[in-house]
Amino acid sequence: MSTNAAMAETAALVGDPARAAMLNALMDGRALTAGELAGVAGITAQTASGHLARLSAAGLLAMERQGRHRYHRLASPAVARMLEAIMMVAGSAPPPARPRRVGPADAAMRNARTCYDHLAGRLGVAIADAMAARGQVELATDGGAVTPAGQDFLGSLGITPDAGGSRRAFCRPCLDWSERRHHLAGGLGAAICTRCFELGWVKRVPASRAVLVTRAGEAGLRQAFGIELE
Amino acid sequence: MSTNAAMAETAALVGDPARAAMLNALMDGRALTAGELAGVAGITAQTASGHLARLSAAGLLAMERQGRHRYHRLASPAVARMLEAIMMVAGSAPPPARPRRVGPADAAMRNARTCYDHLAGRLGVAIADAMAARGQVELATDGGAVTPAGQDFLGSLGITPDAGGSRRAFCRPCLDWSERRHHLAGGLGAAICTRCFELGWVKRVPASRAVLVTRAGEAGLRQAFGIELE
DNA sequence: GGCATGCTTCGGTGCAGGCCGAAACATGGC
DNA sequence: GCCATGTTTCGGCCTGCACCGAAGCATGCC
């Protein structure tokens, strides 16, 4: 296919108001369900479904199943860059309003909680973001890897990466329920979670999956990961 | 007007094959007449006229009269950047697409071409790499800077860095569409490109964005930048 | 002036595709 | 098993718009 045709096809996908609204809603990197995207676009679910199928087929979106939900997100940073460039030309406007999201009703749950054996919520996402930004882990859709720099960092935290020798699935991304972004799961997520409990950085809320960040935890997390949860 | 609608409108303009072909033809920064653009798009003059009016109204193109001709060109570097970003996504989009056939024109394009007002393709990337390796420029994801050593080097090439509005981002990296790496854009990229044409190191391939490296260019590029295109 | 060239406007045709209702399919809770 | 919820598929309607032929400006050359 010619370059022109490929470019026109991609641009045409963005050139529909409903699809543009959906893409815009995904610009913050989170993943939303088809129903939510239908809502932000002001169209019915079946119409949205058709749009999402086309966007995925063209490589603009990536989809992953989770239960009976299907979470859609931008397929790559290149897509986000393209959308930014288009917005720039269209006449720069402030970032879009974020769609209403349904998550854990409890604010503490939303802030930080455990997901099986690892940390989730804003805390979990913040840790994943920080480590990815620093090049300590590399996250992909279906897996991840700890970099040499990451090994050093984990060692300084008192985490020995090679627990069990199963390097496979040691670093696995998991889509966060409330934040709609990836956090660290697998052996790595579990090890970090365990270590945070050992260090007294977080403690469990009784009879809940929620966890609280202690005062020592605020300082420790800031120093270790450079993250700041307000 | 909402952000979504503005983005969709702009993208829809690019999303028509005929308009995409015309925009692509203008990617080298030159200005073409309506008739020429109708030719490259494979449509009649009256249809092209309608397209051009819409593109100008949306701020994608600028037009200037000259006698009975009307010359159209991209309205700003931002438009060129947007088109490059779309091509990036369109080029890598489809899931394992069939091996794309590469014609001679395509090969020449990959080797060296103009991107709005600067050099791109393998030549553009090679120049950026060489200057970065020698400490003449420092490139980051979102910006760049010319070092003192770079100033000296540019002077020896006959390029005065502060010509014109020095406020403009003089050194800006631009992600290469075919090489997927950064080359030099901004005022610096434009100055180097202009100088290469002046020195007869490269010349345009008629009716194409591709450029050819001359024999003098091979020698000159080797001596100035230490680069060797196969 | 007369004529040629380049471009735009007007009117009408035809097709692509966005939209929804209805129904089928998939998954989880009971 | 049954039902509720989320999502996709199917069929049909209808708008939007890309396209061209013909005619109407505009400019330059003679």
XYZ file of C-alpha atoms (C1' of nucleotides) in Angstrom:
520
model
C 0.000 0.000 0.000
C 1.258 3.406 -0.826
C 2.427 5.826 1.786
C -0.287 8.269 0.898
C -3.065 5.763 1.260
C -1.753 4.486 4.577
C -1.500 8.014 5.913
C -4.996 8.892 4.735
C -6.416 5.752 6.273
C -4.868 6.450 9.654
C -5.888 10.086 9.606
C -9.412 9.192 8.568
C -9.728 7.000 11.639
C -8.930 9.989 13.827
C -11.098 12.181 11.645
C -14.427 10.979 12.983
C -15.789 12.945 15.950
C -16.807 9.858 17.889
C -13.463 8.142 17.408
C -11.594 11.340 18.155
C -13.458 11.660 21.435
C -12.552 8.107 22.383
C -8.902 8.564 21.494
C -8.821 11.815 23.405
C -10.208 10.113 26.468
C -7.375 7.597 26.278
C -4.682 10.252 25.958
C -3.706 9.989 29.606
C -2.536 6.446 29.145
C -5.293 4.745 31.052
C -7.388 1.930 29.661
C -11.166 2.243 29.439
C -13.941 -0.194 28.631
C -15.992 -0.083 25.467
C -19.019 1.071 27.423
C -17.188 3.977 28.993
C -15.771 5.008 25.655
C -19.238 4.883 24.143
C -20.304 7.246 26.908
C -17.602 9.824 26.323
C -18.288 9.723 22.594
C -22.035 10.033 23.035
C -22.855 6.963 20.988
C -24.338 3.557 21.691
C -22.245 0.585 22.692
C -22.688 -1.224 19.402
C -21.501 1.758 17.412
C -18.516 2.157 19.703
C -17.712 -1.497 19.293
C -17.383 -1.066 15.569
C -15.133 1.939 15.973
C -12.924 0.195 18.496
C -12.528 -2.826 16.249
C -11.343 -0.615 13.427
C -8.964 1.338 15.636
C -7.454 -1.858 16.968
C -7.124 -3.374 13.510
C -5.238 -0.291 12.397
C -2.877 -0.529 15.342
C -4.017 2.634 17.064
C -5.432 0.835 20.068
C -4.543 -2.246 22.040
C -7.119 -4.303 23.872
C -6.914 -6.739 26.697
C -9.636 -8.824 28.224
C -10.243 -8.870 31.911
C -13.286 -10.850 32.926
C -16.212 -9.726 30.872
C -14.671 -6.317 30.362
C -12.427 -5.339 27.531
C -9.994 -2.596 28.291
C -8.825 -0.416 25.437
C -5.802 1.850 25.517
C -3.512 3.608 23.065
C -1.290 1.064 21.381
C 1.945 3.013 21.689
C 3.489 6.343 22.608
C 3.733 7.059 18.898
C -0.060 7.194 18.743
C -0.147 9.665 21.611
C 2.482 11.786 19.897
C 0.447 11.766 16.707
C -2.684 12.885 18.529
C -0.754 15.656 20.227
C 0.608 16.831 16.899
C -2.880 16.894 15.415
C -4.211 18.836 18.366
C -1.373 21.283 17.979
C -2.407 22.029 14.424
C -6.108 21.983 15.208
C -5.533 24.941 17.481
C -4.039 24.096 20.796
C -6.534 23.590 23.539
C -6.166 22.590 27.157
C -6.183 18.890 28.070
C -9.542 17.159 27.913
C -11.864 16.545 30.806
C -11.392 13.116 32.182
C -14.275 10.694 31.980
C -15.934 9.525 35.112
C -14.540 6.265 36.220
C -15.952 3.694 38.524
C -13.548 2.178 40.945
C -13.411 1.084 44.535
C -15.885 3.154 46.451
C -13.541 3.420 49.364
C -11.025 6.239 48.970
C -8.397 4.295 50.880
C -8.836 1.369 48.524
C -8.348 3.648 45.591
C -5.206 5.081 47.083
C -3.453 1.850 47.921
C -4.462 -1.768 48.259
C -3.188 -5.224 47.653
C -4.093 -7.181 44.568
C -3.525 -10.818 45.424
C 0.084 -10.523 46.512
C 1.190 -7.177 45.137
C 0.386 -3.491 45.514
C -2.288 -1.795 43.440
C -4.153 1.481 43.368
C -2.407 4.803 43.004
C 0.539 3.539 44.996
C 1.025 0.502 42.787
C 0.750 2.518 39.619
C 3.114 5.173 40.946
C 5.761 2.576 41.742
C 5.452 1.045 38.292
C 5.621 4.442 36.632
C 8.639 5.480 38.647
C 10.574 2.328 37.905
C 9.707 2.470 34.231
C 10.656 6.129 33.992
C 14.015 5.409 35.565
C 14.746 2.520 33.267
C 14.662 -0.002 36.053
C 11.987 -2.099 34.417
C 10.703 -2.356 30.896
C 7.004 -3.016 30.617
C 5.231 -4.474 27.621
C 1.655 -5.558 27.153
C 2.281 -9.181 27.875
C 5.352 -9.113 30.038
C 8.189 -7.110 31.419
C 11.847 -7.287 32.311
C 14.108 -5.957 35.005
C 17.077 -4.055 33.639
C 20.578 -4.242 35.127
C 19.988 -0.831 36.661
C 16.817 -2.262 38.115
C 18.703 -5.194 39.616
C 21.035 -2.804 41.403
C 18.154 -0.719 42.654
C 16.296 -3.744 43.981
C 19.439 -4.947 45.708
C 19.724 -1.609 47.485
C 16.183 -2.098 48.699
C 17.060 -5.488 50.055
C 15.244 -7.480 47.397
C 17.025 -10.405 45.793
C 15.587 -10.749 42.327
C 16.347 -14.391 41.878
C 13.955 -15.812 44.426
C 13.048 -19.251 43.164
C 15.203 -18.864 40.103
C 12.135 -18.394 37.959
C 13.086 -15.330 36.002
C 10.077 -16.049 33.892
C 7.102 -13.980 34.971
C 9.233 -12.257 37.556
C 8.089 -8.930 36.234
C 4.569 -8.925 34.980
C 2.282 -5.950 34.387
C -1.262 -6.053 35.725
C -4.001 -3.675 34.705
C -5.081 -1.636 37.693
C -8.748 -1.773 38.567
C -9.221 1.797 39.757
C -6.403 3.584 37.984
C -6.785 1.745 34.682
C -3.061 1.645 34.247
C -0.451 -1.011 34.691
C 1.210 -1.801 37.964
C 3.808 -4.398 38.809
C 2.659 -7.941 39.460
C 4.380 -11.293 39.262
C 7.313 -12.179 41.469
C 8.652 -8.646 41.330
C 5.375 -7.069 42.415
C 5.075 -9.582 45.220
C 8.649 -9.000 46.385
C 8.224 -5.231 46.428
C 4.959 -5.557 48.309
C 6.477 -7.886 50.883
C 9.462 -5.618 51.352
C 7.218 -2.585 51.850
C 5.433 -4.410 54.637
C 8.737 -5.533 56.161
C 10.051 -1.987 56.140
C 6.899 -0.719 57.791
C 6.160 1.552 54.852
C 2.601 0.273 54.541
C 0.227 -1.547 56.847
C -3.018 -3.331 56.262
C -6.388 -1.853 57.064
C -8.227 -4.523 59.061
C -10.846 -6.483 57.178
C -10.009 -4.798 53.909
C -7.702 -5.045 50.987
C -6.789 -1.414 51.486
C -3.386 -0.511 52.890
C -2.198 2.682 54.517
C 1.090 4.414 53.803
C 2.790 5.182 57.112
C 4.829 8.289 57.872
C 7.962 6.226 57.528
C 6.554 4.941 54.268
C 6.036 8.427 52.876
C 9.683 9.225 53.468
C 10.910 5.852 52.290
C 8.864 5.843 49.112
C 9.966 9.354 48.324
C 13.584 8.470 48.763
C 13.518 5.093 47.063
C 11.143 5.733 44.168
C 10.887 9.502 44.120
C 7.122 9.307 44.377
C 4.863 11.556 46.345
C 1.292 10.511 47.086
C -0.582 13.544 48.303
C -15.552 24.427 19.644
C -14.563 21.425 21.648
C -11.090 19.969 21.489
C -12.428 16.717 20.166
C -14.289 18.301 17.312
C -11.342 20.431 16.292
C -9.028 17.434 16.310
C -11.478 15.348 14.308
C -11.947 18.100 11.777
C -8.220 18.483 11.217
C -7.636 14.758 11.032
C -10.541 14.320 8.637
C -8.924 16.786 6.287
C -5.819 14.618 6.165
C -7.975 11.522 6.027
C -8.967 11.848 2.417
C -6.655 10.112 -0.073
C -6.609 12.997 -2.506
C -5.844 15.572 0.173
C -3.274 13.293 1.764
C -1.501 12.979 -1.557
C -1.418 16.739 -1.962
C -0.138 17.315 1.564
C 2.487 14.663 1.054
C 3.644 16.350 -2.102
C 4.116 19.544 -0.122
C 6.140 17.851 2.606
C 9.376 19.023 1.070
C 8.510 22.595 1.937
C 8.156 23.791 -1.615
C 5.035 25.480 -2.960
C 3.041 23.950 -5.794
C 0.213 25.213 -7.952
C -3.332 23.895 -7.776
C -2.896 22.214 -11.135
C 0.222 20.369 -10.073
C -1.438 19.254 -6.885
C -4.444 18.040 -8.819
C -2.029 15.996 -10.881
C -0.293 14.291 -7.992
C -3.667 13.523 -6.423
C -5.128 12.189 -9.631
C -8.181 14.422 -9.603
C -9.498 17.269 -11.735
C -8.603 20.860 -11.125
C -12.022 21.838 -9.854
C -12.051 19.071 -7.288
C -8.569 20.003 -6.156
C -9.656 23.602 -5.850
C -12.306 22.652 -3.353
C -9.863 20.610 -1.321
C -7.288 23.372 -1.277
C -9.841 25.917 -0.137
C -10.775 23.720 2.790
C -7.163 23.018 3.724
C -6.358 26.710 3.674
C -9.427 27.617 5.704
C -8.366 25.102 8.336
C -4.892 26.582 8.502
C -3.077 23.572 7.080
C -1.972 25.362 3.952
C -0.930 28.858 3.043
C -1.468 30.299 -0.395
C 0.090 33.164 -2.278
C -0.775 34.528 -5.662
C 1.828 35.027 -8.276
C 0.471 36.140 -11.582
C -2.265 33.805 -12.573
C -0.772 31.020 -10.537
C -1.610 30.259 -6.949
C 1.131 28.629 -4.974
C 0.186 26.441 -2.055
C 2.531 25.315 0.696
C 2.290 23.906 4.194
C 1.261 26.660 6.557
C 3.798 25.865 9.281
C 6.393 23.391 10.526
C 3.755 22.149 12.942
C 1.775 20.816 10.009
C 4.821 18.988 8.698
C 5.432 17.547 12.134
C 1.846 16.357 12.316
C 2.091 14.644 8.956
C 5.322 12.934 9.964
C 3.691 11.718 13.160
C 0.761 10.300 11.233
C 3.110 8.540 8.854
C 4.946 7.041 11.790
C 1.768 5.463 13.084
C 0.518 4.492 9.648
C 3.816 2.889 8.746
C 4.063 0.696 11.782
C 0.392 0.218 12.253
C -0.891 -2.959 10.776
C -0.208 -6.160 12.612
C 2.430 -8.110 10.751
C 1.660 -6.689 7.365
C 2.861 -8.392 4.242
C 6.395 -7.472 3.246
C 6.045 -4.120 1.586
C 7.484 -3.919 -1.833
C 10.108 -1.285 -2.137
C 10.412 0.500 -5.406
C 13.463 2.471 -6.492
C 11.767 5.713 -5.558
C 11.060 4.340 -2.123
C 14.669 3.263 -1.692
C 15.900 6.710 -2.642
C 13.442 8.240 -0.217
C 14.714 6.099 2.612
C 18.271 6.963 1.821
C 17.899 10.715 1.802
C 15.020 13.123 1.532
C 13.863 16.476 2.744
C 11.450 16.714 5.637
C 9.791 20.098 5.301
C 12.973 22.147 5.457
C 15.643 19.773 6.730
C 17.302 16.504 5.752
C 15.836 13.162 6.760
C 16.288 9.508 5.936
C 19.566 7.706 6.482
C 21.502 10.812 5.561
C 19.674 12.961 8.099
C 20.085 10.384 10.841
C 23.762 9.923 10.011
C 24.427 13.643 10.293
C 22.648 13.814 13.633
C 24.528 10.774 14.912
C 27.875 12.150 13.789
C 27.349 15.525 15.378
C 26.125 13.971 18.598
C 29.034 11.540 18.726
C 31.485 14.406 18.331
C 29.881 16.472 21.033
C 28.768 19.140 18.612
C 25.128 18.843 19.609
C 23.353 17.384 22.576
C 20.057 15.761 21.763
C 17.258 14.966 24.164
C 13.785 13.675 23.475
C 12.189 17.070 23.528
C 14.959 19.415 22.639
C 18.583 19.862 21.831
C 21.457 22.279 22.092
C 24.505 23.221 20.077
C 27.730 23.014 22.062
C 30.605 25.508 21.726
C 32.467 22.883 19.721
C 29.398 22.638 17.521
C 29.358 26.394 16.979
C 32.959 26.255 15.771
C 32.214 23.359 13.492
C 29.199 25.069 11.979
C 31.237 28.183 11.407
C 33.789 26.159 9.490
C 30.957 24.912 7.302
C 29.831 28.442 6.626
C 26.757 28.331 8.822
C 26.135 31.207 11.184
C 23.951 29.899 13.972
C 22.282 33.104 15.010
C 21.093 34.191 11.613
C 17.485 35.223 11.746
C 15.325 34.860 14.801
C 17.656 33.197 17.234
C 14.742 32.725 19.579
C 13.387 29.899 17.494
C 14.377 26.443 18.673
C 17.614 26.289 16.795
C 18.289 22.635 17.402
C 15.291 20.376 17.545
C 15.236 16.604 17.111
C 12.666 15.140 14.737
C 11.826 11.472 14.768
C 12.637 9.993 11.407
C 9.770 8.318 9.643
C 11.735 5.558 7.945
C 14.726 5.193 10.246
C 12.800 5.548 13.486
C 15.605 7.592 14.922
C 16.176 11.248 15.503
C 17.581 13.624 12.979
C 18.174 17.349 13.209
C 15.274 19.719 12.599
C 14.564 23.275 13.633
C 16.709 26.146 12.513
C 19.867 24.065 12.682
C 18.444 21.304 10.503
C 17.186 23.853 8.010
C 20.559 25.633 7.918
C 22.489 22.417 7.350
C 20.076 21.379 4.637
C 20.348 24.709 2.875
C 24.126 24.639 3.106
C 24.283 21.127 1.655
C 22.300 22.309 -1.358
C 24.495 25.406 -1.693
C 27.630 23.316 -1.621
C 26.225 20.984 -4.261
C 26.487 18.031 -1.914
C 22.915 16.987 -2.536
C 20.383 17.718 -5.252
C 16.677 17.186 -5.540
C 15.119 14.305 -7.414
C 12.485 15.918 -9.636
C 8.902 15.588 -8.437
C 9.946 13.865 -5.246
C 11.035 14.574 -1.718
C 14.039 12.350 -2.275
C 17.464 13.881 -2.693
C 20.628 12.421 -4.192
C 24.088 12.707 -2.712
C 26.481 13.882 -5.412
C 30.077 12.720 -5.803
C 31.215 16.005 -4.344
C 28.734 15.415 -1.562
C 30.184 12.033 -0.729
C 33.593 13.552 -0.267
C 32.331 16.607 1.519
C 30.128 14.677 3.933
C 32.952 12.288 4.685
C 35.332 15.084 5.442
C 32.934 17.337 7.336
C 30.928 14.799 9.301
C 32.983 11.654 8.912
C 29.973 9.786 7.599
C 29.932 7.185 4.885
C 26.652 6.230 3.243
C 27.148 2.803 1.785
C -9.452 44.338 -28.060
C -9.237 38.920 -28.590
C -7.679 34.661 -26.979
C -5.457 31.199 -24.018
C -4.488 29.598 -19.501
C -5.302 28.828 -14.591
C -8.506 28.606 -11.142
C -13.080 28.793 -8.867
C -18.218 28.251 -8.420
C -22.468 25.746 -9.319
C -25.448 21.729 -9.841
C -26.271 16.987 -9.760
C -24.863 12.063 -9.101
C -23.304 8.197 -6.527
C -21.127 5.831 -2.939
C -18.971 5.243 1.588
C -19.775 4.934 6.182
C -21.799 6.474 10.691
C -25.770 5.544 13.284
C -29.196 2.768 15.763
C -32.559 -1.332 16.985
C -32.677 -6.000 17.518
C -30.613 -10.075 18.401
C -26.663 -13.147 19.230
C -22.577 -14.111 21.962
C -19.609 -14.151 26.219
C -18.785 -13.967 31.002
C -19.713 -13.817 35.950
C -22.907 -14.254 39.919
C -26.557 -16.946 41.966
C -29.280 -24.477 35.475
C -30.950 -19.226 35.256
C -30.423 -14.315 34.884
C -27.735 -9.851 34.551
C -24.203 -7.335 32.395
C -20.900 -6.177 28.833
C -19.844 -6.638 24.071
C -20.244 -7.890 19.240
C -22.826 -8.906 14.825
C -26.473 -7.997 11.492
C -29.672 -5.207 8.688
C -31.346 -1.029 7.125
C -31.685 3.990 7.119
C -29.744 8.327 5.983
C -26.487 11.990 5.940
C -22.253 13.799 4.169
C -19.094 14.520 0.816
C -15.899 13.419 -3.051
C -16.310 13.613 -7.752
C -17.037 15.525 -12.405
C -19.170 18.566 -16.393
C -20.183 22.993 -17.508
C -19.977 27.620 -16.919
C -18.068 31.815 -14.744
C -14.151 34.890 -13.174
C -9.248 36.382 -13.324
C -4.864 37.118 -15.285
C -1.310 37.372 -18.869
C 0.168 37.347 -23.719
C -0.570 38.837 -28.486
